[in-house]
Short mmCIF file of C-alpha atoms and ligand atoms in Angstrom, two decimals:
data_model
loop_
_atom_site.label_atom_id
_atom_site.label_comp_id
_atom_site.label_asym_id
_atom_site.label_seq_id
_atom_site.Cartn_x
_atom_site.Cartn_y
_atom_site.Cartn_z
CA MET A 1 35.70 87.42 182.31
CA LYS A 2 38.82 88.75 180.58
CA VAL A 3 41.16 91.18 182.35
CA TYR A 4 42.00 94.40 180.45
CA VAL A 5 44.51 97.21 180.94
CA LEU A 6 44.73 100.46 178.99
CA VAL A 7 47.72 102.43 177.67
CA GLY A 8 46.96 106.08 176.95
CA ALA A 9 44.59 108.34 178.87
CA GLY A 10 43.70 110.93 176.22
CA SER A 11 40.29 111.67 174.78
CA ARG A 12 39.97 108.51 172.68
CA ALA A 13 41.10 106.28 175.55
CA LEU A 14 38.59 107.89 177.90
CA TYR A 15 35.47 107.97 175.72
CA MET A 16 35.93 104.92 173.49
CA PHE A 17 37.35 102.53 176.08
CA ALA A 18 37.74 103.56 179.74
CA LYS A 19 34.26 104.93 180.40
CA PRO A 20 32.36 102.12 178.62
CA MET A 21 34.66 99.44 180.12
CA SER A 22 33.97 100.72 183.62
CA ALA A 23 30.23 101.22 183.09
CA GLU A 24 28.00 99.43 180.57
CA TRP A 25 30.62 96.75 179.79
CA GLN A 26 31.72 96.02 183.35
CA GLU A 27 29.97 92.65 183.41
CA HIS A 28 32.11 91.49 180.47
CA VAL A 29 35.31 93.42 181.12
CA ALA A 30 37.52 93.46 184.21
CA PHE A 31 39.29 96.81 183.73
CA LYS A 32 42.30 96.63 186.05
CA GLY A 33 44.84 99.27 185.17
CA VAL A 34 45.79 102.35 183.18
CA TYR A 35 49.18 103.73 182.19
CA ASP A 36 49.98 107.04 180.51
CA ILE A 37 53.25 108.92 180.31
CA ASN A 38 51.31 111.82 181.85
CA PRO A 39 50.28 110.81 185.42
CA VAL A 40 47.87 113.72 185.82
CA ARG A 41 45.84 112.65 182.80
CA ALA A 42 45.90 109.01 183.93
CA ALA A 43 44.67 110.03 187.40
CA LEU A 44 41.84 112.11 185.94
CA LEU A 45 40.74 109.18 183.79
CA SER A 46 40.88 106.89 186.80
CA GLN A 47 38.65 109.23 188.85
CA GLU A 48 36.02 109.16 186.09
CA CYS A 49 36.23 105.40 185.69
CA GLY A 50 35.72 103.74 189.05
CA ASN A 51 39.20 104.56 190.38
CA VAL A 52 40.89 102.00 188.18
CA PRO A 53 44.51 101.62 189.42
CA VAL A 54 46.99 104.02 187.82
CA TYR A 55 50.48 102.71 187.08
CA ASP A 56 53.59 104.80 186.53
CA ASP A 57 55.33 101.98 184.68
CA PHE A 58 53.81 99.97 181.83
CA HIS A 59 55.83 96.82 182.50
CA LYS A 60 54.98 96.90 186.19
CA MET A 61 51.31 97.08 185.18
CA LEU A 62 51.74 93.99 182.98
CA ALA A 63 53.57 92.12 185.75
CA ASP A 64 51.11 93.05 188.51
CA VAL A 65 47.82 92.69 186.63
CA ARG A 66 48.73 89.90 184.16
CA PRO A 67 46.02 91.06 181.76
CA ASP A 68 44.48 88.95 179.01
CA VAL A 69 44.16 92.00 176.76
CA VAL A 70 46.06 95.29 176.49
CA VAL A 71 44.17 98.19 174.87
CA VAL A 72 46.58 100.60 173.16
CA ALA A 73 45.22 104.14 172.75
CA SER A 74 48.37 106.22 173.12
CA THR A 75 49.97 108.44 170.46
CA ASP A 76 50.45 106.70 167.11
CA TYR A 77 54.27 106.61 167.18
CA THR A 78 54.21 104.73 170.50
CA HIS A 79 51.75 101.98 169.50
CA HIS A 80 54.36 99.51 168.22
CA THR A 81 56.37 99.34 171.46
CA TYR A 82 53.26 98.65 173.56
CA ILE A 83 51.85 96.17 171.04
CA ILE A 84 55.09 94.21 170.80
CA ASP A 85 55.81 94.21 174.56
CA SER A 86 52.24 93.11 175.29
CA LEU A 87 52.37 90.27 172.77
CA ARG A 88 55.70 89.13 174.21
CA ALA A 89 54.15 89.21 177.71
CA GLY A 90 51.50 86.75 176.49
CA CYS A 91 48.64 89.22 176.00
CA ASP A 92 46.30 89.84 173.10
CA VAL A 93 46.13 93.45 171.94
CA ILE A 94 43.36 95.78 170.86
CA THR A 95 45.01 98.78 169.24
CA GLU A 96 43.65 102.06 168.03
CA LYS A 97 44.26 102.94 164.41
CA PRO A 98 46.71 103.36 162.80
CA MET A 99 48.30 100.13 164.02
CA THR A 100 51.62 101.96 163.60
CA ILE A 101 53.09 104.67 161.39
CA ASP A 102 55.64 103.09 159.04
CA GLU A 103 56.79 99.94 157.26
CA GLU A 104 59.58 98.96 159.66
CA LYS A 105 57.44 99.20 162.81
CA CYS A 106 54.65 97.32 161.01
CA ARG A 107 57.02 94.49 160.12
CA GLN A 108 58.15 94.27 163.78
CA ILE A 109 54.54 94.01 165.00
CA LEU A 110 53.64 91.28 162.49
CA GLN A 111 56.82 89.38 163.38
CA ALA A 112 56.06 89.56 167.14
CA GLU A 113 52.50 88.38 166.54
CA LYS A 114 53.73 85.47 164.46
CA GLU A 115 56.33 84.46 167.06
CA THR A 116 54.02 84.69 170.07
CA GLY A 117 50.79 83.31 168.59
CA LYS A 118 48.88 86.11 170.34
CA LYS A 119 46.44 88.32 168.45
CA VAL A 120 46.28 91.98 167.45
CA THR A 121 42.89 93.54 166.66
CA VAL A 122 42.72 96.99 165.06
CA THR A 123 39.73 99.18 165.91
CA PHE A 124 38.42 100.30 162.54
CA ASN A 125 35.15 101.75 163.79
CA LEU A 126 34.04 103.00 160.34
CA ARG A 127 33.52 99.38 159.24
CA PHE A 128 30.77 99.29 161.87
CA ALA A 129 29.04 102.52 160.84
CA PRO A 130 25.77 101.53 159.08
CA TYR A 131 26.36 103.57 155.89
CA PHE A 132 29.77 101.96 155.13
CA ALA A 133 28.50 98.52 156.18
CA LYS A 134 25.45 98.75 153.88
CA VAL A 135 27.72 99.48 150.91
CA LYS A 136 29.78 96.38 151.73
CA GLU A 137 26.59 94.32 151.95
CA LEU A 138 25.39 95.61 148.56
CA LEU A 139 28.79 94.94 146.96
CA LEU A 140 28.74 91.38 148.30
CA GLU A 141 25.25 90.98 146.79
CA GLY A 142 26.66 92.11 143.43
CA ALA A 143 24.67 95.37 143.28
CA ILE A 144 27.13 96.90 140.78
CA GLY A 145 28.92 93.72 139.68
CA ASP A 146 32.70 93.58 139.91
CA LEU A 147 34.18 96.76 141.39
CA TYR A 148 36.63 98.43 138.98
CA HIS A 149 37.15 101.93 140.33
CA VAL A 150 36.55 103.94 143.52
CA HIS A 151 36.78 107.71 143.73
CA LEU A 152 36.82 108.96 147.33
CA GLU A 153 37.07 112.62 148.26
CA TRP A 154 37.35 113.36 152.00
CA TYR A 155 37.27 116.90 153.38
CA LEU A 156 37.98 117.98 156.96
CA ASP A 157 36.74 121.37 158.05
CA ARG A 158 38.71 124.26 159.52
CA ARG A 159 37.99 123.17 163.09
CA HIS A 160 38.50 119.40 162.90
CA GLY A 161 41.17 119.58 160.18
CA ALA A 162 43.05 122.38 161.93
CA ASP A 163 43.06 120.47 165.22
CA TYR A 164 45.54 117.91 163.84
CA PHE A 165 48.01 120.74 163.23
CA ARG A 166 47.89 121.90 166.87
CA ARG A 167 49.29 118.67 168.32
CA TRP A 168 51.68 115.72 167.83
CA HIS A 169 49.77 114.73 164.68
CA SER A 170 51.41 117.66 162.88
CA GLU A 171 54.82 115.95 162.90
CA LEU A 172 55.42 113.21 160.35
CA ALA A 173 57.62 111.24 162.76
CA LYS A 174 54.81 111.11 165.33
CA SER A 175 51.74 110.39 163.20
CA GLY A 176 52.92 109.44 159.71
CA GLY A 177 51.01 112.55 158.62
CA LEU A 178 47.31 112.56 157.79
CA LEU A 179 47.84 109.98 155.03
CA VAL A 180 48.59 107.49 157.83
CA HIS A 181 46.85 108.94 160.89
CA LYS A 182 43.57 109.90 159.22
CA SER A 183 43.48 108.17 155.85
CA THR A 184 44.10 104.75 157.44
CA HIS A 185 40.33 104.78 158.14
CA HIS A 186 39.50 105.62 154.54
CA PHE A 187 42.01 103.24 152.95
CA ASP A 188 40.69 100.47 155.20
CA ILE A 189 37.12 101.05 154.02
CA ILE A 190 38.25 101.04 150.37
CA ASN A 191 40.36 97.88 150.88
CA TRP A 192 37.32 96.22 152.44
CA TRP A 193 35.01 97.25 149.62
CA MET A 194 37.59 96.33 146.96
CA ALA A 195 38.14 92.84 148.47
CA SER A 196 41.65 93.01 147.08
CA ARG A 197 45.08 94.11 148.26
CA PRO A 198 47.01 97.23 147.20
CA ALA A 199 49.79 96.68 144.64
CA GLU A 200 51.14 100.14 143.75
CA VAL A 201 50.78 103.68 145.12
CA HIS A 202 51.47 107.10 143.57
CA ALA A 203 50.84 110.23 145.64
CA PHE A 204 51.30 113.98 145.86
CA GLY A 205 51.17 116.14 148.97
CA ALA A 206 51.36 119.85 149.71
CA ARG A 207 51.09 122.22 152.67
CA ARG A 208 49.00 125.23 151.62
CA VAL A 209 47.21 126.57 154.72
CA TYR A 210 48.90 125.47 157.96
CA GLY A 211 52.62 125.40 158.81
CA ASP A 212 55.36 127.97 158.79
CA ASN A 213 53.76 130.38 156.34
CA ARG A 214 52.46 133.28 158.46
CA ALA A 215 54.29 136.14 160.21
CA GLU A 216 51.44 136.78 162.70
CA LYS A 217 51.86 133.77 164.94
CA GLY A 218 52.67 132.78 168.51
CA GLU A 219 53.63 129.70 170.48
CA ARG A 220 50.03 128.84 171.34
CA CYS A 221 46.53 130.35 171.18
CA LEU A 222 46.39 131.02 174.94
CA THR A 223 49.24 133.52 174.91
CA CYS A 224 49.06 134.68 171.30
CA ALA A 225 49.27 138.39 170.49
CA TYR A 226 47.06 137.79 167.43
CA LYS A 227 44.16 135.97 169.16
CA SER A 228 41.64 138.67 168.26
CA SER A 229 42.50 138.57 164.55
CA CYS A 230 43.37 134.89 163.94
CA GLU A 231 40.47 132.98 162.35
CA TYR A 232 41.76 129.77 163.94
CA TYR A 233 41.92 131.04 167.54
CA MET A 234 40.78 128.39 170.04
CA ASP A 235 40.17 129.20 173.71
CA ILE A 236 41.39 126.12 175.57
CA GLU A 237 40.07 127.48 178.89
CA GLN A 238 36.50 127.49 177.54
CA ASN A 239 36.54 123.73 176.92
CA PRO A 240 36.31 121.95 180.30
CA PHE A 241 37.79 118.68 179.00
CA MET A 242 40.75 120.31 177.26
CA GLU A 243 41.31 122.61 180.21
CA THR A 244 41.53 119.81 182.81
CA TYR A 245 42.99 116.91 180.81
CA TYR A 246 45.52 118.92 178.80
CA HIS A 247 46.09 122.53 179.93
CA GLN A 248 46.25 121.69 183.63
CA ALA A 249 48.37 118.58 182.94
CA GLU A 250 50.93 120.16 180.63
CA GLN A 251 53.60 120.73 183.30
CA GLU A 252 54.10 116.93 183.32
CA ASP A 253 55.05 116.40 179.69
CA GLY A 254 54.91 119.73 177.83
CA TYR A 255 51.95 118.56 175.70
CA ILE A 256 50.49 121.89 174.50
CA ARG A 257 46.99 121.21 173.20
CA ASP A 258 46.50 124.63 171.53
CA ARG A 259 49.85 124.97 169.78
CA CYS A 260 50.06 127.49 166.92
CA LEU A 261 48.88 126.21 163.53
CA PHE A 262 51.75 128.09 161.92
CA ASP A 263 54.51 126.49 164.00
CA GLU A 264 57.73 125.66 162.13
CA ARG A 265 57.65 122.08 163.50
CA ILE A 266 54.69 121.26 161.25
CA ASP A 267 55.94 119.02 158.43
CA ILE A 268 52.79 117.10 157.39
CA TYR A 269 50.63 117.85 154.34
CA ASP A 270 47.20 119.49 154.41
CA THR A 271 46.44 118.74 150.74
CA MET A 272 46.83 115.18 149.49
CA SER A 273 46.12 113.19 146.37
CA VAL A 274 46.71 109.43 146.10
CA ASN A 275 46.25 106.82 143.38
CA VAL A 276 46.31 103.11 144.20
CA ARG A 277 46.32 100.12 141.85
CA TYR A 278 45.05 96.92 143.45
CA GLU A 279 46.19 93.35 142.82
CA ASN A 280 42.91 92.68 140.96
CA GLU A 281 43.64 95.75 138.74
CA ALA A 282 40.88 97.84 140.38
CA LEU A 283 41.89 101.50 140.86
CA LEU A 284 41.42 104.08 143.62
CA THR A 285 41.53 107.85 143.21
CA TYR A 286 41.63 109.49 146.66
CA SER A 287 41.99 113.00 148.01
CA LEU A 288 42.07 114.62 151.45
CA VAL A 289 42.09 118.29 152.40
CA ALA A 290 42.18 119.60 155.98
CA TYR A 291 40.79 123.13 155.57
CA SER A 292 37.40 122.80 153.87
CA PRO A 293 34.54 125.13 154.89
CA VAL A 294 32.38 122.01 155.36
CA GLU A 295 33.20 118.50 156.59
CA GLY A 296 32.31 115.24 154.90
CA TRP A 297 33.05 112.86 152.06
CA ARG A 298 31.81 111.76 148.65
CA ALA A 299 32.47 108.48 146.91
CA THR A 300 31.66 107.04 143.53
CA LEU A 301 32.05 103.33 142.86
CA ASN A 302 32.01 102.09 139.28
CA GLY A 303 31.64 98.40 138.53
CA SER A 304 30.81 95.99 135.73
CA GLY A 305 27.10 96.24 136.59
CA GLY A 306 26.59 99.88 137.51
CA ARG A 307 27.58 102.92 139.52
CA MET A 308 27.07 103.69 143.20
CA GLU A 309 27.09 107.27 144.52
CA LEU A 310 27.50 108.10 148.20
CA THR A 311 27.76 111.37 150.05
CA ASN A 312 27.78 112.53 153.64
CA GLU A 313 28.37 115.86 155.32
CA TYR A 314 28.86 116.10 159.07
CA SER A 315 28.11 118.74 161.61
CA ASN A 316 31.16 117.82 163.69
CA ALA A 317 34.27 115.64 163.86
CA ASP A 318 32.39 112.80 165.54
CA MET A 319 30.50 112.33 162.25
CA ARG A 320 27.16 113.31 163.72
CA GLN A 321 24.79 113.50 160.84
CA SER A 322 21.21 113.36 159.67
CA ASP A 323 19.12 110.27 160.48
CA VAL A 324 19.20 108.87 156.96
CA SER A 325 21.99 108.49 154.39
CA LEU A 326 21.37 107.73 150.71
CA ILE A 327 22.95 105.22 148.35
CA LYS A 328 22.18 105.91 144.68
CA ILE A 329 22.69 103.04 142.26
CA THR A 330 22.51 103.63 138.51
CA ARG A 331 22.45 100.54 136.32
CA PRO A 332 23.76 100.31 132.72
CA ASP A 333 20.16 100.48 131.37
CA GLY A 334 19.72 103.87 133.07
CA THR A 335 17.45 102.72 135.88
CA VAL A 336 18.11 104.34 139.24
CA GLU A 337 17.59 102.89 142.72
CA GLN A 338 17.85 104.97 145.90
CA ILE A 339 18.51 103.07 149.11
CA GLU A 340 17.99 104.77 152.47
CA VAL A 341 20.29 103.76 155.33
CA VAL A 342 19.18 104.59 158.84
CA THR A 343 22.23 105.98 160.59
CA SER A 344 22.91 107.01 164.16
CA ALA A 345 23.79 110.20 165.97
CA ALA A 346 26.12 108.25 168.27
CA GLY A 347 29.94 108.30 167.98
CA HIS A 348 31.29 107.85 164.43
CA GLY A 349 27.86 107.23 162.94
CA GLY A 350 27.09 104.51 165.49
CA GLY A 351 30.31 102.65 164.65
CA ASP A 352 31.93 103.04 168.08
CA ALA A 353 29.15 101.27 170.01
CA LYS A 354 28.90 98.41 167.48
CA LEU A 355 32.67 98.01 167.53
CA ARG A 356 32.67 97.72 171.35
CA GLN A 357 30.03 95.01 171.03
CA ALA A 358 32.32 93.08 168.68
CA LEU A 359 35.38 93.64 170.91
CA PHE A 360 33.91 92.88 174.32
CA ALA A 361 30.87 90.62 173.88
CA GLY A 362 32.82 87.75 172.29
CA ASN A 363 31.51 85.30 169.66
CA VAL A 364 29.70 88.03 167.74
CA GLU A 365 28.70 86.89 164.26
CA ASP A 366 30.64 88.72 161.56
CA PRO A 367 29.03 88.05 158.16
CA LEU A 368 30.43 91.24 156.59
CA GLY A 369 33.96 90.77 157.97
CA GLN A 370 33.92 93.95 160.04
CA GLN A 371 36.50 92.83 162.59
CA ALA A 372 40.03 93.72 161.57
CA ASP A 373 43.22 91.82 162.33
CA SER A 374 46.84 92.94 162.03
CA SER A 375 47.14 92.19 158.30
CA ILE A 376 44.11 94.40 157.64
CA GLY A 377 45.63 97.06 159.90
CA ALA A 378 48.88 96.75 157.96
CA ASP A 379 47.28 97.08 154.52
CA SER A 380 45.62 100.40 155.29
CA LEU A 381 48.49 102.07 157.19
CA LEU A 382 50.95 100.92 154.53
CA ILE A 383 49.02 102.69 151.77
CA GLY A 384 49.60 105.91 153.73
CA ALA A 385 53.23 105.09 154.51
CA THR A 386 53.86 104.13 150.88
CA ALA A 387 52.11 107.33 149.75
CA ASN A 388 54.53 109.28 151.98
CA ARG A 389 57.44 107.50 150.27
CA SER A 390 55.96 108.19 146.86
CA ILE A 391 55.69 111.91 147.67
CA ALA A 392 59.25 112.04 149.02
CA GLU A 393 60.73 110.09 146.10
CA GLY A 394 58.54 111.61 143.37
CA ARG A 395 57.55 108.29 141.82
CA ALA A 396 55.07 105.43 141.98
CA VAL A 397 56.05 102.88 144.66
CA ARG A 398 55.24 99.17 144.81
CA PHE A 399 53.26 98.15 147.90
CA PRO A 400 55.55 96.47 150.48
CA ASP A 401 55.42 92.71 150.83
CA MET A 402 54.77 91.71 154.47
CA THR A 403 54.14 88.00 153.90
CA ALA A 404 57.42 86.87 155.53
CA ALA A 405 56.52 88.67 158.77
CA SER A 406 52.76 88.03 158.77
CA ALA A 407 51.03 85.42 160.89
CA ALA A 408 48.12 85.50 158.40
CA SER A 409 45.61 84.81 161.15
CA GLY A 410 42.66 85.01 158.78
CA GLN A 411 40.38 86.96 161.13
CA GLY A 412 38.35 89.73 159.51
CA SER A 413 37.85 90.34 155.84
CA ARG A 414 39.13 92.38 152.94
N1 NAD B 1 39.17 105.36 165.81
C1 NAD B 1 38.95 106.66 165.92
O1 NAD B 1 37.95 107.15 165.41
C2 NAD B 1 39.91 107.51 166.68
C3 NAD B 1 39.58 108.81 167.05
C4 NAD B 1 40.52 109.56 167.76
C5 NAD B 1 41.76 109.03 168.06
N2 NAD B 1 42.06 107.76 167.68
C6 NAD B 1 43.38 107.17 168.01
O2 NAD B 1 43.46 107.05 169.42
C7 NAD B 1 44.81 107.28 169.85
C8 NAD B 1 44.80 108.41 170.88
O3 NAD B 1 44.33 109.59 170.26
P1 NAD B 1 43.79 110.83 171.12
O4 NAD B 1 43.01 111.66 170.19
O5 NAD B 1 43.20 110.35 172.37
O6 NAD B 1 45.18 111.58 171.42
P2 NAD B 1 45.60 112.35 172.74
O7 NAD B 1 46.79 113.15 172.38
O8 NAD B 1 44.42 113.04 173.31
O9 NAD B 1 46.00 111.18 173.73
C9 NAD B 1 47.20 110.45 173.57
C10 NAD B 1 47.65 110.01 174.94
O10 NAD B 1 48.85 109.25 174.79
C11 NAD B 1 49.72 109.61 175.85
N3 NAD B 1 51.11 109.28 175.52
C12 NAD B 1 52.00 109.97 174.78
N4 NAD B 1 53.16 109.32 174.73
C13 NAD B 1 53.01 108.20 175.47
C14 NAD B 1 53.84 107.11 175.79
N5 NAD B 1 55.12 107.05 175.35
N6 NAD B 1 53.36 106.14 176.58
C15 NAD B 1 52.08 106.17 177.03
N7 NAD B 1 51.22 107.17 176.76
C16 NAD B 1 51.68 108.17 175.97
C17 NAD B 1 49.50 111.09 176.01
O11 NAD B 1 49.96 111.56 177.26
C18 NAD B 1 48.00 111.19 175.86
O12 NAD B 1 47.33 111.06 177.08
C19 NAD B 1 45.61 107.59 168.61
O13 NAD B 1 46.26 106.44 168.15
C20 NAD B 1 44.57 108.01 167.60
O14 NAD B 1 44.95 107.73 166.27
C21 NAD B 1 41.16 106.99 167.01
#
C-alpha cells in the first residue's frame, strides 16, 4: 500500500482527497500526514479524517513520513514549490489543477520531473465526467470525421463566479486569473478532444462587474455597511463549513473568505475571449464570463464529417445536473442523431469519484486517455498563461516550447 501525505487543508483538499482517503479508500491508501500554512484548518481536517497527523513544517513531514506520493491541493501559486520539493525528495506527485500559474514555474516543474524521474499527475476531473468522456469516445470513433473547429462558451453564475473574486483567486499573481485557474479545465478538455497541441493564442480580457468600480463597498460582507442593499452579500456565519474552516481560522493567516467583490486588489478579468490555433490547424473559439444569471456551458464541434452540439446547465458549482445529457450530431446529408449520456449527481458530474478510482486503485485501464501527466497539465495552463500575455501585450502570441524541459513521460492522452 502506498503512503500519501497532503498539502493544503481547504475545501478541495478535504472533500476530494482527505475524506475519501481516510474512509472508502483506506484499504488502498495509507494517509499519513497533512500540512497547511494555517494550523487551525489542518487540525479541523485531521479531526474529520481519522486524526491524521498534522505537521507544521512541510519538509519535516516529508522527512518523518517518507511518503510515496504527495497530494498538492494548496493555493495555485504555491503548487510549484511543493511539487518540485516533493519530486526532489523522491516522491511522485498528484497535483490539483492548474499544475502551476505561469510559464517559468511550469518549466521548473518539468525540469525537476525530468531530473528526478519521478512522476507528476494532474487531476483533471472533467475528463472523467461521462458527458465529456462520451464526446471523446465518439470523436475517436470518427463520429464527425476530423475535428476542424471547436466553439466553447462557458458561463459562471453570480454565486459561483463571484466567489472567485472574494478570495486569492482574484489576484493574477496568485491564480493566473480565471484563464488559468478556471479555464485550465476547459482548455484541457478541448486539447484532449482536438488530439493536437496549441500553436498560437490571441485573447482579450475585461473587468466589467467585479473589482474597484463601486463606491458602496466594505472590507468584507460580514462587517459591510451595505449588506442589506448589496446583491452579492454572503453571510459567512450561515455556512457551517465556511464559518469553522475559514472565519474561525482567519486569525492565523488573515485569509478572509468573504472579502468584498469590489476590492481594489482585484486585478483579474471577469469577461474573457480567447482564440487558439492548434498545430494541426484546428481552431478554438472560447469565452468565459463570471457573472451570468445561469451557470453552464455550450459547445459546438465542426468536423469533416459533421457537427456535434453539446449543452449543459448546472444548478450549482459542483456541476450537479439532470440525469441525462444530450449529444446532437448532424451529418452533411442533414440526418440528425441524438445520443443520451447518463450522467451523475455526484461531484463534478461523477468525475471526482472516477478520478479517485484512477488515482488510487492502480492499473486502471485507460482506453480514452483520461489520466493526465505533467505535459498535459502544462498544455492547458499555458494556454491561459499565454492568453494573459496576449491580453497584456495586445497581440497574438506563439505557444511556448517546453520540449527542452519536458520528460515526455507519455502517460495520458491528448
Ligand atoms: N479540480 C477541481 O474541480 C477543483 C475544485 C476546487 C479547487 N481546486 C483546486 O484545489 C486547490 C485548493 O482549492 P480550494 O478551493 O480548496 O482553496 P482554499 O482556499 O479553500 O484552500 C487552499 C488551502 O491552501 C492553504 N495554503 C495557502 N498557502 C499555503 C502554503 N504556502 N502552503 C500550504 N498551504 C497553503 C490555505 O491555507 C488553504 O487551506 C486549488 O489549486 C484549486 O485550483 C480544484
